[in-house]
PDB file of C-alpha atoms in Angstrom:
ATOM      1  CA  UNK K 219       1.594   1.538  -5.240  1.00 47.00           C
ATOM      2  CA  UNK K 220       0.531   2.438  -8.771  1.00 50.00           C
ATOM      3  CA  UNK K 221       2.245   0.556 -11.546  1.00 48.00           C
ATOM      4  CA  UNK K 222       3.790   2.818 -14.151  1.00 49.00           C
ATOM      5  CA  UNK K 223       3.136   0.226 -16.821  1.00 46.00           C
ATOM      6  CA  UNK K 224       0.178  -2.133 -17.091  1.00 50.00           C
ATOM      7  CA  UNK K 225       2.398  -4.867 -18.566  1.00 47.00           C
ATOM      8  CA  UNK K 226       4.703  -5.079 -15.544  1.00 60.00           C
ATOM      9  CA  UNK K 227       4.932  -8.544 -13.976  1.00 60.00           C
ATOM     10  CA  UNK K 228       7.159  -7.528 -11.067  1.00 72.00           C
ATOM     11  CA  UNK K 229       5.804  -4.276  -9.578  1.00 80.00           C
ATOM     12  CA  UNK K 230       8.357  -1.729  -8.352  1.00 86.00           C
ATOM     13  CA  UNK K 231       8.072   1.346  -6.154  1.00 89.00           C
ATOM     14  CA  UNK K 232      10.264   4.030  -4.620  1.00 91.00           C
ATOM     15  CA  UNK K 233       9.816   5.835  -1.276  1.00 88.00           C
ATOM     16  CA  UNK K 234      11.795   8.714   0.236  1.00 89.00           C
ATOM     17  CA  UNK K 235      12.346   8.253   3.975  1.00 88.00           C
ATOM     18  CA  UNK K 236      13.101  10.905   6.586  1.00 87.00           C
ATOM     19  CA  UNK K 237      15.495   8.568   8.416  1.00 87.00           C
ATOM     20  CA  UNK K 238      19.028   7.426   7.755  1.00 87.00           C
ATOM     21  CA  UNK K 239      19.317   4.112   5.978  1.00 85.00           C
ATOM     22  CA  UNK K 240      21.059   2.491   8.974  1.00 88.00           C
ATOM     23  CA  UNK K 241      18.117   3.311  11.260  1.00 88.00           C
ATOM     24  CA  UNK K 242      15.656   1.873   8.750  1.00 88.00           C
ATOM     25  CA  UNK K 243      17.773  -1.232   8.246  1.00 89.00           C
ATOM     26  CA  UNK K 244      17.973  -1.720  12.024  1.00 88.00           C
ATOM     27  CA  UNK K 245      14.164  -1.425  12.244  1.00 87.00           C
ATOM     28  CA  UNK K 246      13.823  -4.281   9.760  1.00 88.00           C
ATOM     29  CA  UNK K 247      16.550  -6.260  11.516  1.00 87.00           C
ATOM     30  CA  UNK K 248      14.695  -5.923  14.840  1.00 86.00           C
ATOM     31  CA  UNK K 249      11.566  -7.450  13.307  1.00 85.00           C
ATOM     32  CA  UNK K 250      13.450 -10.556  12.250  1.00 83.00           C
ATOM     33  CA  UNK K 251      12.731 -12.386  15.526  1.00 81.00           C
ATOM     34  CA  UNK K 252       9.919 -10.192  16.905  1.00 84.00           C
ATOM     35  CA  UNK K 253       7.266 -11.779  14.661  1.00 84.00           C
ATOM     36  CA  UNK K 254       6.672 -15.104  12.895  1.00 82.00           C
ATOM     37  CA  UNK K 255       4.435 -14.141   9.964  1.00 87.00           C
ATOM     38  CA  UNK K 256       7.331 -13.302   7.644  1.00 91.00           C
ATOM     39  CA  UNK K 257      10.974 -14.173   7.171  1.00 89.00           C
ATOM     40  CA  UNK K 258      13.093 -11.008   7.158  1.00 91.00           C
ATOM     41  CA  UNK K 259      16.619 -11.303   5.805  1.00 90.00           C
ATOM     42  CA  UNK K 260      19.137  -8.478   5.574  1.00 90.00           C
ATOM     43  CA  UNK K 261      22.247  -8.443   3.401  1.00 90.00           C
ATOM     44  CA  UNK K 262      24.118  -5.110   3.423  1.00 89.00           C
ATOM     45  CA  UNK K 263      21.502  -2.502   2.462  1.00 89.00           C
ATOM     46  CA  UNK K 264      19.098  -5.085   1.007  1.00 92.00           C
ATOM     47  CA  UNK K 265      16.141  -6.490   2.923  1.00 92.00           C
ATOM     48  CA  UNK K 266      14.165  -9.513   1.742  1.00 93.00           C
ATOM     49  CA  UNK K 267      10.726 -10.177   3.210  1.00 93.00           C
ATOM     50  CA  UNK K 268       9.048 -13.456   2.342  1.00 91.00           C
ATOM     51  CA  UNK K 269       6.608 -15.987   3.690  1.00 90.00           C
ATOM     52  CA  UNK K 270       7.735 -19.009   5.727  1.00 90.00           C
ATOM     53  CA  UNK K 271       8.052 -22.269   3.761  1.00 88.00           C
ATOM     54  CA  UNK K 272       4.796 -23.704   5.135  1.00 88.00           C
ATOM     55  CA  UNK K 273       2.817 -20.710   3.824  1.00 86.00           C
ATOM     56  CA  UNK K 274       4.471 -20.571   0.404  1.00 84.00           C
ATOM     57  CA  UNK K 275       3.057 -21.806  -2.888  1.00 82.00           C
ATOM     58  CA  UNK K 276       4.522 -21.735  -6.405  1.00 82.00           C
ATOM     59  CA  UNK K 277       3.753 -18.033  -7.045  1.00 80.00           C
ATOM     60  CA  UNK K 278       4.273 -16.762  -3.477  1.00 86.00           C
ATOM     61  CA  UNK K 279       5.670 -13.250  -3.684  1.00 88.00           C
ATOM     62  CA  UNK K 280       8.594 -11.833  -1.825  1.00 91.00           C
ATOM     63  CA  UNK K 281       9.464  -8.203  -1.293  1.00 91.00           C
ATOM     64  CA  UNK K 282      13.007  -7.048  -2.033  1.00 92.00           C
ATOM     65  CA  UNK K 283      13.903  -3.676  -0.538  1.00 92.00           C
ATOM     66  CA  UNK K 284      17.060  -1.730  -1.231  1.00 92.00           C
ATOM     67  CA  UNK K 285      17.574   1.146   1.198  1.00 91.00           C
ATOM     68  CA  UNK K 286      20.154   3.633  -0.039  1.00 91.00           C
ATOM     69  CA  UNK K 287      21.553   6.593   1.869  1.00 87.00           C
ATOM     70  CA  UNK K 288      20.785  10.004   0.333  1.00 85.00           C
ATOM     71  CA  UNK K 289      22.380  12.017   3.139  1.00 85.00           C
ATOM     72  CA  UNK K 290      22.743  11.681   6.915  1.00 83.00           C
ATOM     73  CA  UNK K 291      19.039  12.236   7.600  1.00 85.00           C
ATOM     74  CA  UNK K 292      17.277  10.790   4.549  1.00 88.00           C
ATOM     75  CA  UNK K 293      17.282   7.595   2.569  1.00 90.00           C
ATOM     76  CA  UNK K 294      15.644   6.177  -0.531  1.00 91.00           C
ATOM     77  CA  UNK K 295      13.851   2.841  -0.484  1.00 91.00           C
ATOM     78  CA  UNK K 296      13.494   0.899  -3.734  1.00 92.00           C
ATOM     79  CA  UNK K 297      10.989  -1.962  -3.546  1.00 90.00           C
ATOM     80  CA  UNK K 298      10.408  -4.874  -5.899  1.00 89.00           C
ATOM     81  CA  UNK K 299       7.695  -7.516  -5.634  1.00 88.00           C
ATOM     82  CA  UNK K 300       8.400 -10.798  -7.354  1.00 83.00           C
ATOM     83  CA  UNK K 301       8.134 -14.546  -7.052  1.00 84.00           C
ATOM     84  CA  UNK K 302      10.865 -16.709  -5.595  1.00 82.00           C
ATOM     85  CA  UNK K 303      14.078 -16.019  -7.588  1.00 83.00           C
ATOM     86  CA  UNK K 304      14.275 -19.691  -8.621  1.00 86.00           C
ATOM     87  CA  UNK K 305      10.756 -19.540 -10.075  1.00 85.00           C
ATOM     88  CA  UNK K 306      11.501 -16.233 -11.807  1.00 83.00           C
ATOM     89  CA  UNK K 307      14.752 -17.586 -13.297  1.00 90.00           C
ATOM     90  CA  UNK K 308      12.957 -20.668 -14.628  1.00 91.00           C
ATOM     91  CA  UNK K 309      10.198 -18.473 -16.043  1.00 87.00           C
ATOM     92  CA  UNK K 310      12.686 -16.187 -17.811  1.00 90.00           C
ATOM     93  CA  UNK K 311      14.619 -19.209 -19.101  1.00 95.00           C
ATOM     94  CA  UNK K 312      11.425 -20.499 -20.706  1.00 95.00           C
ATOM     95  CA  UNK K 313      10.866 -17.094 -22.338  1.00 94.00           C
ATOM     96  CA  UNK K 314      14.453 -17.139 -23.613  1.00 96.00           C
ATOM     97  CA  UNK K 315      14.082 -20.652 -25.026  1.00 97.00           C
ATOM     98  CA  UNK K 316      10.863 -19.713 -26.834  1.00 97.00           C
ATOM     99  CA  UNK K 317      12.566 -16.631 -28.315  1.00 96.00           C
ATOM    100  CA  UNK K 318      15.618 -18.641 -29.452  1.00 97.00           C
ATOM    101  CA  UNK K 319      13.383 -21.327 -30.964  1.00 97.00           C
ATOM    102  CA  UNK K 320      11.361 -18.646 -32.768  1.00 97.00           C
ATOM    103  CA  UNK K 321      14.561 -17.197 -34.253  1.00 97.00           C
ATOM    104  CA  UNK K 322      15.818 -20.657 -35.262  1.00 97.00           C
ATOM    105  CA  UNK K 323      12.538 -21.430 -37.040  1.00 97.00           C
ATOM    106  CA  UNK K 324      12.717 -18.006 -38.703  1.00 97.00           C
ATOM    107  CA  UNK K 325      16.197 -18.744 -40.041  1.00 97.00           C
ATOM    108  CA  UNK K 326      15.044 -22.154 -41.224  1.00 97.00           C
ATOM    109  CA  UNK K 327      12.001 -20.604 -42.940  1.00 97.00           C
ATOM    110  CA  UNK K 328      14.155 -17.935 -44.613  1.00 96.00           C
ATOM    111  CA  UNK K 329      16.592 -20.580 -45.833  1.00 97.00           C
ATOM    112  CA  UNK K 330      13.781 -22.659 -47.320  1.00 96.00           C
ATOM    113  CA  UNK K 331      12.268 -19.546 -48.922  1.00 96.00           C
ATOM    114  CA  UNK K 332      15.611 -18.682 -50.565  1.00 96.00           C
ATOM    115  CA  UNK K 333      15.967 -22.296 -51.757  1.00 96.00           C
ATOM    116  CA  UNK K 334      12.444 -22.133 -53.226  1.00 95.00           C
ATOM    117  CA  UNK K 335      11.217 -25.007 -51.063  1.00 96.00           C
ATOM    118  CA  UNK K 336       8.175 -25.186 -48.829  1.00 95.00           C
ATOM    119  CA  UNK K 337       8.426 -23.209 -45.579  1.00 95.00           C
ATOM    120  CA  UNK K 338       4.861 -23.565 -44.281  1.00 96.00           C
ATOM    121  CA  UNK K 339       5.929 -25.899 -41.464  1.00 96.00           C
ATOM    122  CA  UNK K 340       8.499 -23.392 -40.211  1.00 96.00           C
ATOM    123  CA  UNK K 341       5.989 -20.516 -40.292  1.00 96.00           C
ATOM    124  CA  UNK K 342       3.500 -22.671 -38.385  1.00 97.00           C
ATOM    125  CA  UNK K 343       6.139 -23.449 -35.759  1.00 97.00           C
ATOM    126  CA  UNK K 344       7.002 -19.737 -35.501  1.00 97.00           C
ATOM    127  CA  UNK K 345       3.319 -18.993 -34.906  1.00 97.00           C
ATOM    128  CA  UNK K 346       3.274 -21.744 -32.274  1.00 97.00           C
ATOM    129  CA  UNK K 347       6.224 -20.057 -30.499  1.00 97.00           C
ATOM    130  CA  UNK K 348       4.313 -16.755 -30.439  1.00 97.00           C
ATOM    131  CA  UNK K 349       1.311 -18.566 -28.924  1.00 97.00           C
ATOM    132  CA  UNK K 350       3.544 -20.227 -26.320  1.00 97.00           C
ATOM    133  CA  UNK K 351       5.009 -16.830 -25.453  1.00 95.00           C
ATOM    134  CA  UNK K 352       1.489 -15.449 -24.893  1.00 94.00           C
ATOM    135  CA  UNK K 353       0.653 -18.461 -22.705  1.00 95.00           C
ATOM    136  CA  UNK K 354       3.786 -17.844 -20.613  1.00 92.00           C
ATOM    137  CA  UNK K 355       2.970 -14.159 -20.316  1.00 89.00           C
ATOM    138  CA  UNK K 356      -0.605 -14.776 -19.186  1.00 90.00           C
ATOM    139  CA  UNK K 357       0.571 -17.506 -16.789  1.00 88.00           C
ATOM    140  CA  UNK K 358       2.811 -14.874 -15.195  1.00 83.00           C
ATOM    141  CA  UNK K 359      -0.088 -12.417 -14.994  1.00 84.00           C
ATOM    142  CA  UNK K 360      -2.329 -15.051 -13.408  1.00 86.00           C
ATOM    143  CA  UNK K 361       0.425 -15.905 -10.919  1.00 81.00           C
ATOM    144  CA  UNK K 362       0.868 -12.246 -10.015  1.00 78.00           C
ATOM    145  CA  UNK K 363      -2.875 -11.654  -9.728  1.00 81.00           C
ATOM    146  CA  UNK K 364      -3.316 -14.734  -7.534  1.00 83.00           C
ATOM    147  CA  UNK K 365      -0.704 -13.312  -5.148  1.00 82.00           C
ATOM    148  CA  UNK K 366      -2.142  -9.804  -4.740  1.00 84.00           C
ATOM    149  CA  UNK K 367      -3.434 -10.417  -1.206  1.00 88.00           C
ATOM    150  CA  UNK K 368      -0.022 -11.696  -0.182  1.00 89.00           C
ATOM    151  CA  UNK K 369       1.667  -8.689  -1.811  1.00 87.00           C
ATOM    152  CA  UNK K 370      -0.632  -6.352   0.117  1.00 88.00           C
ATOM    153  CA  UNK K 371       0.225  -8.175   3.359  1.00 90.00           C
ATOM    154  CA  UNK K 372       3.952  -7.783   2.625  1.00 90.00           C
ATOM    155  CA  UNK K 373       3.490  -4.072   1.883  1.00 88.00           C
ATOM    156  CA  UNK K 374       1.421  -3.563   5.056  1.00 89.00           C
ATOM    157  CA  UNK K 375       4.180  -5.250   7.075  1.00 90.00           C
ATOM    158  CA  UNK K 376       6.760  -2.953   5.466  1.00 90.00           C
ATOM    159  CA  UNK K 377       4.569   0.120   6.139  1.00 88.00           C
ATOM    160  CA  UNK K 378       4.197  -0.889   9.783  1.00 89.00           C
ATOM    161  CA  UNK K 379       7.965  -1.102  10.200  1.00 87.00           C
ATOM    162  CA  UNK K 380       8.570   2.174   8.385  1.00 85.00           C
ATOM    163  CA  UNK K 381       6.033   4.099  10.464  1.00 80.00           C
ATOM    164  CA  UNK K 382       4.468   5.316   7.251  1.00 58.00           C
ATOM    165  CA  UNK K 383       4.192   8.945   8.400  1.00 46.00           C
ATOM    166  CA  UNK K 384       7.983   9.203   7.938  1.00 49.00           C
ATOM    167  CA  UNK K 385       7.745   8.263   4.269  1.00 49.00           C
ATOM    168  CA  UNK K 386       6.951  10.191   1.076  1.00 45.00           C
ATOM    169  CA  UNK K 387       5.995   8.142  -1.964  1.00 44.00           C
TER     170      UNK K 387
END
């Protein structure tokens, strides 16, 4: 599962399958109660695989699969690893707030510059926002890196269900 970009925080992949999407979706559906290591949820052509609550921590990954029909005998699986959607939403909200604050301080600094007053405080706060953004980014990287073993376990579970010899990456 090579990442196309080293900066990616939520790794994605795509696999061509030599089965119809309904057969693949039924395979995942059958594993819902056949095992207890993962929680498998299906909504339409989307499958979510995650850890049970007692095994989860803040950065626990989940695997979101979208299995689309190409024709009657083949399908295309799109996979996305990521943290719990609530955690990801909070994380993106923090990024958004830092960006908005940076812009606000930039406007304030520009206004003070045009009024020929001191704008050092605003530039310092803008620099602080850049530093906070880097901290958030590296916190996300650390969270992703701390969950690699769990991501591998999720992918191995998916591979087992897919009977990997039927798939072309």
